[in-house]
Amino acid sequence: MKKTHSTSVIKGRFTVTCKYSEINQHDALYKIARSFKGGIESVAQRMGKTVPVMYNKLRPGIMTHHMTFEEATEVIELCIDAGVPDALLPAQAFAWRLGQVLVPVPSLDNVRDEDLTQTVCRAMKEFGDVASGIYDALNNDGKIKSDELEKLEKEFREAIGAMTELRARVRARAGNDAEA
């Protein structure tokens, strides 16, 4: 997915706006670090890095500094602990690039009927979001553009995650029922 750049002139000064892709793991890591309370500066401090080095490691397109897997994982963990929305986005993007899906493992000690019912409803809702997104994209001009595809990718991830959770809950329930 390409990044889109736009340039505008405001009172003789140039403003460059960059839209980052949520399905690119580097862009996603930069996005969540910026969303951390205090921004990249706070992430750098928590990780014991200098601010310029952390900016260079996180900023997409900088080739002189590279984020290690351990550092990327630490950024994600900091963001999860801080409640940053979409903190798992870089891991999801990494998995998606490899044709995989990152799915949270639900706690399945005791699966009740209402848990299964709620999970079925959530899975159907997520599938409906995918179908709605495809319909909207095609209904507009008969094509699926890159920005529409990016929205669909998010909906697909959520739908696959919901179906995987449903499968895990059904399997756990079957195991519990076999033991009873």
JSON list of C-alpha atoms in Angstrom, two decimals:
[
{"chain": "A", "resi": 1, "resn": "MET", "atom": "CA", "xyz": [0.00, 0.00, 0.00]},
{"chain": "A", "resi": 2, "resn": "LYS", "atom": "CA", "xyz": [1.47, 3.34, -0.98]},
{"chain": "A", "resi": 3, "resn": "LYS", "atom": "CA", "xyz": [1.60, 6.29, 1.34]},
{"chain": "A", "resi": 4, "resn": "THR", "atom": "CA", "xyz": [-0.14, 9.34, 0.03]},
{"chain": "A", "resi": 5, "resn": "HIS", "atom": "CA", "xyz": [1.49, 12.73, 0.38]},
{"chain": "A", "resi": 6, "resn": "SER", "atom": "CA", "xyz": [-0.08, 16.08, -0.19]},
{"chain": "A", "resi": 7, "resn": "THR", "atom": "CA", "xyz": [1.56, 19.45, -0.12]},
{"chain": "A", "resi": 8, "resn": "SER", "atom": "CA", "xyz": [-0.21, 22.74, 0.45]},
{"chain": "A", "resi": 9, "resn": "VAL", "atom": "CA", "xyz": [1.00, 26.30, 0.86]},
{"chain": "A", "resi": 10, "resn": "ILE", "atom": "CA", "xyz": [-0.19, 28.19, 3.93]},
{"chain": "A", "resi": 11, "resn": "LYS", "atom": "CA", "xyz": [0.88, 31.88, 4.00]},
{"chain": "A", "resi": 12, "resn": "GLY", "atom": "CA", "xyz": [4.11, 31.18, 2.15]},
{"chain": "A", "resi": 13, "resn": "ARG", "atom": "CA", "xyz": [5.00, 28.10, 4.19]},
{"chain": "A", "resi": 14, "resn": "PHE", "atom": "CA", "xyz": [4.75, 24.54, 2.98]},
{"chain": "A", "resi": 15, "resn": "THR", "atom": "CA", "xyz": [2.90, 21.94, 4.98]},
{"chain": "A", "resi": 16, "resn": "VAL", "atom": "CA", "xyz": [3.49, 18.30, 4.12]},
{"chain": "A", "resi": 17, "resn": "THR", "atom": "CA", "xyz": [0.92, 15.80, 5.23]},
{"chain": "A", "resi": 18, "resn": "CYS", "atom": "CA", "xyz": [1.68, 12.09, 5.13]},
{"chain": "A", "resi": 19, "resn": "LYS", "atom": "CA", "xyz": [-0.98, 9.41, 5.46]},
{"chain": "A", "resi": 20, "resn": "TYR", "atom": "CA", "xyz": [0.45, 6.22, 6.88]},
{"chain": "A", "resi": 21, "resn": "SER", "atom": "CA", "xyz": [-0.81, 2.78, 5.97]},
{"chain": "A", "resi": 22, "resn": "GLU", "atom": "CA", "xyz": [-2.22, 0.61, 8.75]},
{"chain": "A", "resi": 23, "resn": "ILE", "atom": "CA", "xyz": [-1.27, -2.51, 6.80]},
{"chain": "A", "resi": 24, "resn": "ASN", "atom": "CA", "xyz": [2.43, -1.61, 6.74]},
{"chain": "A", "resi": 25, "resn": "GLN", "atom": "CA", "xyz": [4.10, -2.75, 9.96]},
{"chain": "A", "resi": 26, "resn": "HIS", "atom": "CA", "xyz": [6.59, 0.15, 9.99]},
{"chain": "A", "resi": 27, "resn": "ASP", "atom": "CA", "xyz": [3.88, 2.75, 9.49]},
{"chain": "A", "resi": 28, "resn": "ALA", "atom": "CA", "xyz": [1.69, 1.08, 12.11]},
{"chain": "A", "resi": 29, "resn": "LEU", "atom": "CA", "xyz": [4.53, 1.04, 14.69]},
{"chain": "A", "resi": 30, "resn": "TYR", "atom": "CA", "xyz": [5.21, 4.74, 14.09]},
{"chain": "A", "resi": 31, "resn": "LYS", "atom": "CA", "xyz": [1.48, 5.50, 14.40]},
{"chain": "A", "resi": 32, "resn": "ILE", "atom": "CA", "xyz": [1.03, 3.77, 17.76]},
{"chain": "A", "resi": 33, "resn": "ALA", "atom": "CA", "xyz": [4.25, 5.26, 19.20]},
{"chain": "A", "resi": 34, "resn": "ARG", "atom": "CA", "xyz": [2.97, 8.73, 18.25]},
{"chain": "A", "resi": 35, "resn": "SER", "atom": "CA", "xyz": [-0.32, 7.89, 20.02]},
{"chain": "A", "resi": 36, "resn": "PHE", "atom": "CA", "xyz": [1.46, 6.94, 23.25]},
{"chain": "A", "resi": 37, "resn": "LYS", "atom": "CA", "xyz": [0.89, 9.52, 26.01]},
{"chain": "A", "resi": 38, "resn": "GLY", "atom": "CA", "xyz": [3.76, 11.98, 25.57]},
{"chain": "A", "resi": 39, "resn": "GLY", "atom": "CA", "xyz": [4.45, 10.65, 22.07]},
{"chain": "A", "resi": 40, "resn": "ILE", "atom": "CA", "xyz": [7.68, 9.23, 20.76]},
{"chain": "A", "resi": 41, "resn": "GLU", "atom": "CA", "xyz": [9.64, 11.27, 23.32]},
{"chain": "A", "resi": 42, "resn": "SER", "atom": "CA", "xyz": [8.00, 9.32, 26.17]},
{"chain": "A", "resi": 43, "resn": "VAL", "atom": "CA", "xyz": [8.52, 6.00, 24.39]},
{"chain": "A", "resi": 44, "resn": "ALA", "atom": "CA", "xyz": [12.22, 6.83, 23.99]},
{"chain": "A", "resi": 45, "resn": "GLN", "atom": "CA", "xyz": [12.55, 7.70, 27.66]},
{"chain": "A", "resi": 46, "resn": "ARG", "atom": "CA", "xyz": [10.78, 4.51, 28.81]},
{"chain": "A", "resi": 47, "resn": "MET", "atom": "CA", "xyz": [13.04, 2.42, 26.58]},
{"chain": "A", "resi": 48, "resn": "GLY", "atom": "CA", "xyz": [16.26, 4.18, 27.56]},
{"chain": "A", "resi": 49, "resn": "LYS", "atom": "CA", "xyz": [16.90, 5.60, 24.07]},
{"chain": "A", "resi": 50, "resn": "THR", "atom": "CA", "xyz": [17.65, 9.12, 23.00]},
{"chain": "A", "resi": 51, "resn": "VAL", "atom": "CA", "xyz": [14.76, 10.92, 21.36]},
{"chain": "A", "resi": 52, "resn": "PRO", "atom": "CA", "xyz": [16.55, 11.48, 17.99]},
{"chain": "A", "resi": 53, "resn": "VAL", "atom": "CA", "xyz": [17.54, 7.82, 17.78]},
{"chain": "A", "resi": 54, "resn": "MET", "atom": "CA", "xyz": [14.00, 6.68, 18.61]},
{"chain": "A", "resi": 55, "resn": "TYR", "atom": "CA", "xyz": [12.55, 9.02, 15.98]},
{"chain": "A", "resi": 56, "resn": "ASN", "atom": "CA", "xyz": [14.97, 7.65, 13.40]},
{"chain": "A", "resi": 57, "resn": "LYS", "atom": "CA", "xyz": [14.21, 4.06, 14.34]},
{"chain": "A", "resi": 58, "resn": "LEU", "atom": "CA", "xyz": [10.45, 4.61, 14.16]},
{"chain": "A", "resi": 59, "resn": "ARG", "atom": "CA", "xyz": [10.11, 7.01, 11.26]},
{"chain": "A", "resi": 60, "resn": "PRO", "atom": "CA", "xyz": [9.25, 5.16, 8.05]},
{"chain": "A", "resi": 61, "resn": "GLY", "atom": "CA", "xyz": [11.80, 5.72, 5.31]},
{"chain": "A", "resi": 62, "resn": "ILE", "atom": "CA", "xyz": [14.83, 6.35, 7.53]},
{"chain": "A", "resi": 63, "resn": "MET", "atom": "CA", "xyz": [17.47, 3.85, 6.40]},
{"chain": "A", "resi": 64, "resn": "THR", "atom": "CA", "xyz": [20.26, 4.69, 8.88]},
{"chain": "A", "resi": 65, "resn": "HIS", "atom": "CA", "xyz": [18.52, 3.29, 11.97]},
{"chain": "A", "resi": 66, "resn": "HIS", "atom": "CA", "xyz": [16.55, 0.06, 12.31]},
{"chain": "A", "resi": 67, "resn": "MET", "atom": "CA", "xyz": [14.14, -1.17, 14.95]},
{"chain": "A", "resi": 68, "resn": "THR", "atom": "CA", "xyz": [14.93, -4.68, 16.25]},
{"chain": "A", "resi": 69, "resn": "PHE", "atom": "CA", "xyz": [12.16, -7.22, 16.87]},
{"chain": "A", "resi": 70, "resn": "GLU", "atom": "CA", "xyz": [12.78, -6.85, 20.60]},
{"chain": "A", "resi": 71, "resn": "GLU", "atom": "CA", "xyz": [12.45, -3.06, 20.43]},
{"chain": "A", "resi": 72, "resn": "ALA", "atom": "CA", "xyz": [9.31, -3.25, 18.29]},
{"chain": "A", "resi": 73, "resn": "THR", "atom": "CA", "xyz": [7.80, -5.71, 20.75]},
{"chain": "A", "resi": 74, "resn": "GLU", "atom": "CA", "xyz": [8.66, -3.41, 23.64]},
{"chain": "A", "resi": 75, "resn": "VAL", "atom": "CA", "xyz": [6.98, -0.45, 21.90]},
{"chain": "A", "resi": 76, "resn": "ILE", "atom": "CA", "xyz": [3.86, -2.56, 21.34]},
{"chain": "A", "resi": 77, "resn": "GLU", "atom": "CA", "xyz": [3.86, -3.75, 24.98]},
{"chain": "A", "resi": 78, "resn": "LEU", "atom": "CA", "xyz": [4.23, -0.18, 26.25]},
{"chain": "A", "resi": 79, "resn": "CYS", "atom": "CA", "xyz": [1.31, 0.90, 24.09]},
{"chain": "A", "resi": 80, "resn": "ILE", "atom": "CA", "xyz": [-0.85, -2.05, 25.20]},
{"chain": "A", "resi": 81, "resn": "ASP", "atom": "CA", "xyz": [-0.13, -1.28, 28.87]},
{"chain": "A", "resi": 82, "resn": "ALA", "atom": "CA", "xyz": [-0.96, 2.40, 28.27]},
{"chain": "A", "resi": 83, "resn": "GLY", "atom": "CA", "xyz": [-4.25, 1.56, 26.54]},
{"chain": "A", "resi": 84, "resn": "VAL", "atom": "CA", "xyz": [-3.24, 3.00, 23.15]},
{"chain": "A", "resi": 85, "resn": "PRO", "atom": "CA", "xyz": [-5.98, 2.18, 20.64]},
{"chain": "A", "resi": 86, "resn": "ASP", "atom": "CA", "xyz": [-4.88, -0.34, 18.00]},
{"chain": "A", "resi": 87, "resn": "ALA", "atom": "CA", "xyz": [-1.66, -1.09, 19.91]},
{"chain": "A", "resi": 88, "resn": "LEU", "atom": "CA", "xyz": [-1.46, -4.49, 18.20]},
{"chain": "A", "resi": 89, "resn": "LEU", "atom": "CA", "xyz": [-1.70, -2.95, 14.73]},
{"chain": "A", "resi": 90, "resn": "PRO", "atom": "CA", "xyz": [2.02, -3.43, 13.88]},
{"chain": "A", "resi": 91, "resn": "ALA", "atom": "CA", "xyz": [1.88, -7.11, 14.82]},
{"chain": "A", "resi": 92, "resn": "GLN", "atom": "CA", "xyz": [-1.33, -7.53, 12.84]},
{"chain": "A", "resi": 93, "resn": "ALA", "atom": "CA", "xyz": [0.24, -5.82, 9.82]},
{"chain": "A", "resi": 94, "resn": "PHE", "atom": "CA", "xyz": [3.32, -8.04, 10.09]},
{"chain": "A", "resi": 95, "resn": "ALA", "atom": "CA", "xyz": [1.19, -11.19, 10.22]},
{"chain": "A", "resi": 96, "resn": "TRP", "atom": "CA", "xyz": [-1.03, -9.97, 7.35]},
{"chain": "A", "resi": 97, "resn": "ARG", "atom": "CA", "xyz": [2.02, -9.34, 5.16]},
{"chain": "A", "resi": 98, "resn": "LEU", "atom": "CA", "xyz": [2.95, -13.00, 5.64]},
{"chain": "A", "resi": 99, "resn": "GLY", "atom": "CA", "xyz": [-0.56, -14.18, 4.81]},
{"chain": "A", "resi": 100, "resn": "GLN", "atom": "CA", "xyz": [-1.39, -14.86, 8.46]},
{"chain": "A", "resi": 101, "resn": "VAL", "atom": "CA", "xyz": [-3.82, -13.44, 10.98]},
{"chain": "A", "resi": 102, "resn": "LEU", "atom": "CA", "xyz": [-3.05, -12.40, 14.53]},
{"chain": "A", "resi": 103, "resn": "VAL", "atom": "CA", "xyz": [-5.85, -13.56, 16.79]},
{"chain": "A", "resi": 104, "resn": "PRO", "atom": "CA", "xyz": [-6.12, -13.00, 20.55]},
{"chain": "A", "resi": 105, "resn": "VAL", "atom": "CA", "xyz": [-6.45, -16.18, 22.54]},
{"chain": "A", "resi": 106, "resn": "PRO", "atom": "CA", "xyz": [-9.60, -15.95, 24.66]},
{"chain": "A", "resi": 107, "resn": "SER", "atom": "CA", "xyz": [-9.72, -17.27, 28.20]},
{"chain": "A", "resi": 108, "resn": "LEU", "atom": "CA", "xyz": [-11.82, -20.40, 27.90]},
{"chain": "A", "resi": 109, "resn": "ASP", "atom": "CA", "xyz": [-12.09, -21.88, 31.37]},
{"chain": "A", "resi": 110, "resn": "ASN", "atom": "CA", "xyz": [-15.84, -22.27, 31.29]},
{"chain": "A", "resi": 111, "resn": "VAL", "atom": "CA", "xyz": [-17.71, -21.58, 28.05]},
{"chain": "A", "resi": 112, "resn": "ARG", "atom": "CA", "xyz": [-21.36, -20.79, 28.71]},
{"chain": "A", "resi": 113, "resn": "ASP", "atom": "CA", "xyz": [-24.18, -20.79, 26.19]},
{"chain": "A", "resi": 114, "resn": "GLU", "atom": "CA", "xyz": [-24.41, -17.00, 26.32]},
{"chain": "A", "resi": 115, "resn": "ASP", "atom": "CA", "xyz": [-20.65, -16.71, 25.57]},
{"chain": "A", "resi": 116, "resn": "LEU", "atom": "CA", "xyz": [-21.15, -18.77, 22.43]},
{"chain": "A", "resi": 117, "resn": "THR", "atom": "CA", "xyz": [-24.21, -16.77, 21.43]},
{"chain": "A", "resi": 118, "resn": "GLN", "atom": "CA", "xyz": [-22.40, -13.45, 21.88]},
{"chain": "A", "resi": 119, "resn": "THR", "atom": "CA", "xyz": [-19.40, -14.72, 19.94]},
{"chain": "A", "resi": 120, "resn": "VAL", "atom": "CA", "xyz": [-21.63, -15.92, 17.08]},
{"chain": "A", "resi": 121, "resn": "CYS", "atom": "CA", "xyz": [-23.32, -12.51, 16.95]},
{"chain": "A", "resi": 122, "resn": "ARG", "atom": "CA", "xyz": [-19.96, -10.70, 16.94]},
{"chain": "A", "resi": 123, "resn": "ALA", "atom": "CA", "xyz": [-18.65, -12.95, 14.15]},
{"chain": "A", "resi": 124, "resn": "MET", "atom": "CA", "xyz": [-21.75, -12.31, 12.04]},
{"chain": "A", "resi": 125, "resn": "LYS", "atom": "CA", "xyz": [-21.51, -8.56, 12.68]},
{"chain": "A", "resi": 126, "resn": "GLU", "atom": "CA", "xyz": [-17.86, -8.54, 11.54]},
{"chain": "A", "resi": 127, "resn": "PHE", "atom": "CA", "xyz": [-18.69, -10.55, 8.43]},
{"chain": "A", "resi": 128, "resn": "GLY", "atom": "CA", "xyz": [-21.52, -8.09, 7.75]},
{"chain": "A", "resi": 129, "resn": "ASP", "atom": "CA", "xyz": [-19.01, -5.22, 7.99]},
{"chain": "A", "resi": 130, "resn": "VAL", "atom": "CA", "xyz": [-16.87, -6.92, 5.32]},
{"chain": "A", "resi": 131, "resn": "ALA", "atom": "CA", "xyz": [-19.88, -7.44, 3.05]},
{"chain": "A", "resi": 132, "resn": "SER", "atom": "CA", "xyz": [-21.05, -3.86, 3.59]},
{"chain": "A", "resi": 133, "resn": "GLY", "atom": "CA", "xyz": [-17.59, -2.49, 2.79]},
{"chain": "A", "resi": 134, "resn": "ILE", "atom": "CA", "xyz": [-17.39, -4.48, -0.44]},
{"chain": "A", "resi": 135, "resn": "TYR", "atom": "CA", "xyz": [-20.89, -3.40, -1.41]},
{"chain": "A", "resi": 136, "resn": "ASP", "atom": "CA", "xyz": [-20.12, 0.28, -0.72]},
{"chain": "A", "resi": 137, "resn": "ALA", "atom": "CA", "xyz": [-16.86, 0.17, -2.68]},
{"chain": "A", "resi": 138, "resn": "LEU", "atom": "CA", "xyz": [-18.38, -1.52, -5.72]},
{"chain": "A", "resi": 139, "resn": "ASN", "atom": "CA", "xyz": [-21.64, 0.42, -5.59]},
{"chain": "A", "resi": 140, "resn": "ASN", "atom": "CA", "xyz": [-19.73, 3.71, -5.78]},
{"chain": "A", "resi": 141, "resn": "ASP", "atom": "CA", "xyz": [-17.92, 3.21, -9.09]},
{"chain": "A", "resi": 142, "resn": "GLY", "atom": "CA", "xyz": [-17.62, -0.53, -9.67]},
{"chain": "A", "resi": 143, "resn": "LYS", "atom": "CA", "xyz": [-14.00, -0.56, -8.43]},
{"chain": "A", "resi": 144, "resn": "ILE", "atom": "CA", "xyz": [-12.18, -1.19, -5.19]},
{"chain": "A", "resi": 145, "resn": "LYS", "atom": "CA", "xyz": [-9.65, 1.63, -4.78]},
{"chain": "A", "resi": 146, "resn": "SER", "atom": "CA", "xyz": [-6.58, 1.47, -2.54]},
{"chain": "A", "resi": 147, "resn": "ASP", "atom": "CA", "xyz": [-8.16, 3.49, 0.29]},
{"chain": "A", "resi": 148, "resn": "GLU", "atom": "CA", "xyz": [-11.25, 1.28, 0.15]},
{"chain": "A", "resi": 149, "resn": "LEU", "atom": "CA", "xyz": [-9.04, -1.82, 0.19]},
{"chain": "A", "resi": 150, "resn": "GLU", "atom": "CA", "xyz": [-7.24, -0.57, 3.28]},
{"chain": "A", "resi": 151, "resn": "LYS", "atom": "CA", "xyz": [-10.58, -0.20, 5.10]},
{"chain": "A", "resi": 152, "resn": "LEU", "atom": "CA", "xyz": [-11.60, -3.67, 3.90]},
{"chain": "A", "resi": 153, "resn": "GLU", "atom": "CA", "xyz": [-8.33, -5.18, 5.14]},
{"chain": "A", "resi": 154, "resn": "LYS", "atom": "CA", "xyz": [-9.18, -3.95, 8.66]},
{"chain": "A", "resi": 155, "resn": "GLU", "atom": "CA", "xyz": [-12.68, -5.42, 8.41]},
{"chain": "A", "resi": 156, "resn": "PHE", "atom": "CA", "xyz": [-11.28, -8.74, 7.17]},
{"chain": "A", "resi": 157, "resn": "ARG", "atom": "CA", "xyz": [-8.84, -8.90, 10.10]},
{"chain": "A", "resi": 158, "resn": "GLU", "atom": "CA", "xyz": [-11.67, -8.29, 12.55]},
{"chain": "A", "resi": 159, "resn": "ALA", "atom": "CA", "xyz": [-13.94, -10.88, 10.88]},
{"chain": "A", "resi": 160, "resn": "ILE", "atom": "CA", "xyz": [-11.21, -13.53, 10.79]},
{"chain": "A", "resi": 161, "resn": "GLY", "atom": "CA", "xyz": [-10.39, -12.82, 14.41]},
{"chain": "A", "resi": 162, "resn": "ALA", "atom": "CA", "xyz": [-14.03, -13.18, 15.44]},
{"chain": "A", "resi": 163, "resn": "MET", "atom": "CA", "xyz": [-14.41, -16.46, 13.54]},
{"chain": "A", "resi": 164, "resn": "THR", "atom": "CA", "xyz": [-11.19, -17.81, 15.07]},
{"chain": "A", "resi": 165, "resn": "GLU", "atom": "CA", "xyz": [-12.41, -16.90, 18.54]},
{"chain": "A", "resi": 166, "resn": "LEU", "atom": "CA", "xyz": [-15.73, -18.60, 17.82]},
{"chain": "A", "resi": 167, "resn": "ARG", "atom": "CA", "xyz": [-13.91, -21.76, 16.72]},
{"chain": "A", "resi": 168, "resn": "ALA", "atom": "CA", "xyz": [-11.82, -21.75, 19.91]},
{"chain": "A", "resi": 169, "resn": "ARG", "atom": "CA", "xyz": [-14.92, -21.30, 22.07]},
{"chain": "A", "resi": 170, "resn": "VAL", "atom": "CA", "xyz": [-16.80, -24.12, 20.29]},
{"chain": "A", "resi": 171, "resn": "ARG", "atom": "CA", "xyz": [-13.81, -26.46, 20.64]},
{"chain": "A", "resi": 172, "resn": "ALA", "atom": "CA", "xyz": [-13.45, -25.59, 24.34]},
{"chain": "A", "resi": 173, "resn": "ARG", "atom": "CA", "xyz": [-17.16, -26.15, 24.90]},
{"chain": "A", "resi": 174, "resn": "ALA", "atom": "CA", "xyz": [-16.98, -29.51, 23.13]},
{"chain": "A", "resi": 175, "resn": "GLY", "atom": "CA", "xyz": [-14.06, -30.51, 25.36]},
{"chain": "A", "resi": 176, "resn": "ASN", "atom": "CA", "xyz": [-15.91, -29.43, 28.49]},
{"chain": "A", "resi": 177, "resn": "ASP", "atom": "CA", "xyz": [-19.06, -31.29, 27.40]},
{"chain": "A", "resi": 178, "resn": "ALA", "atom": "CA", "xyz": [-17.06, -34.47, 26.69]},
{"chain": "A", "resi": 179, "resn": "GLU", "atom": "CA", "xyz": [-15.66, -34.40, 30.22]},
{"chain": "A", "resi": 180, "resn": "ALA", "atom": "CA", "xyz": [-19.11, -33.94, 31.82]}
]
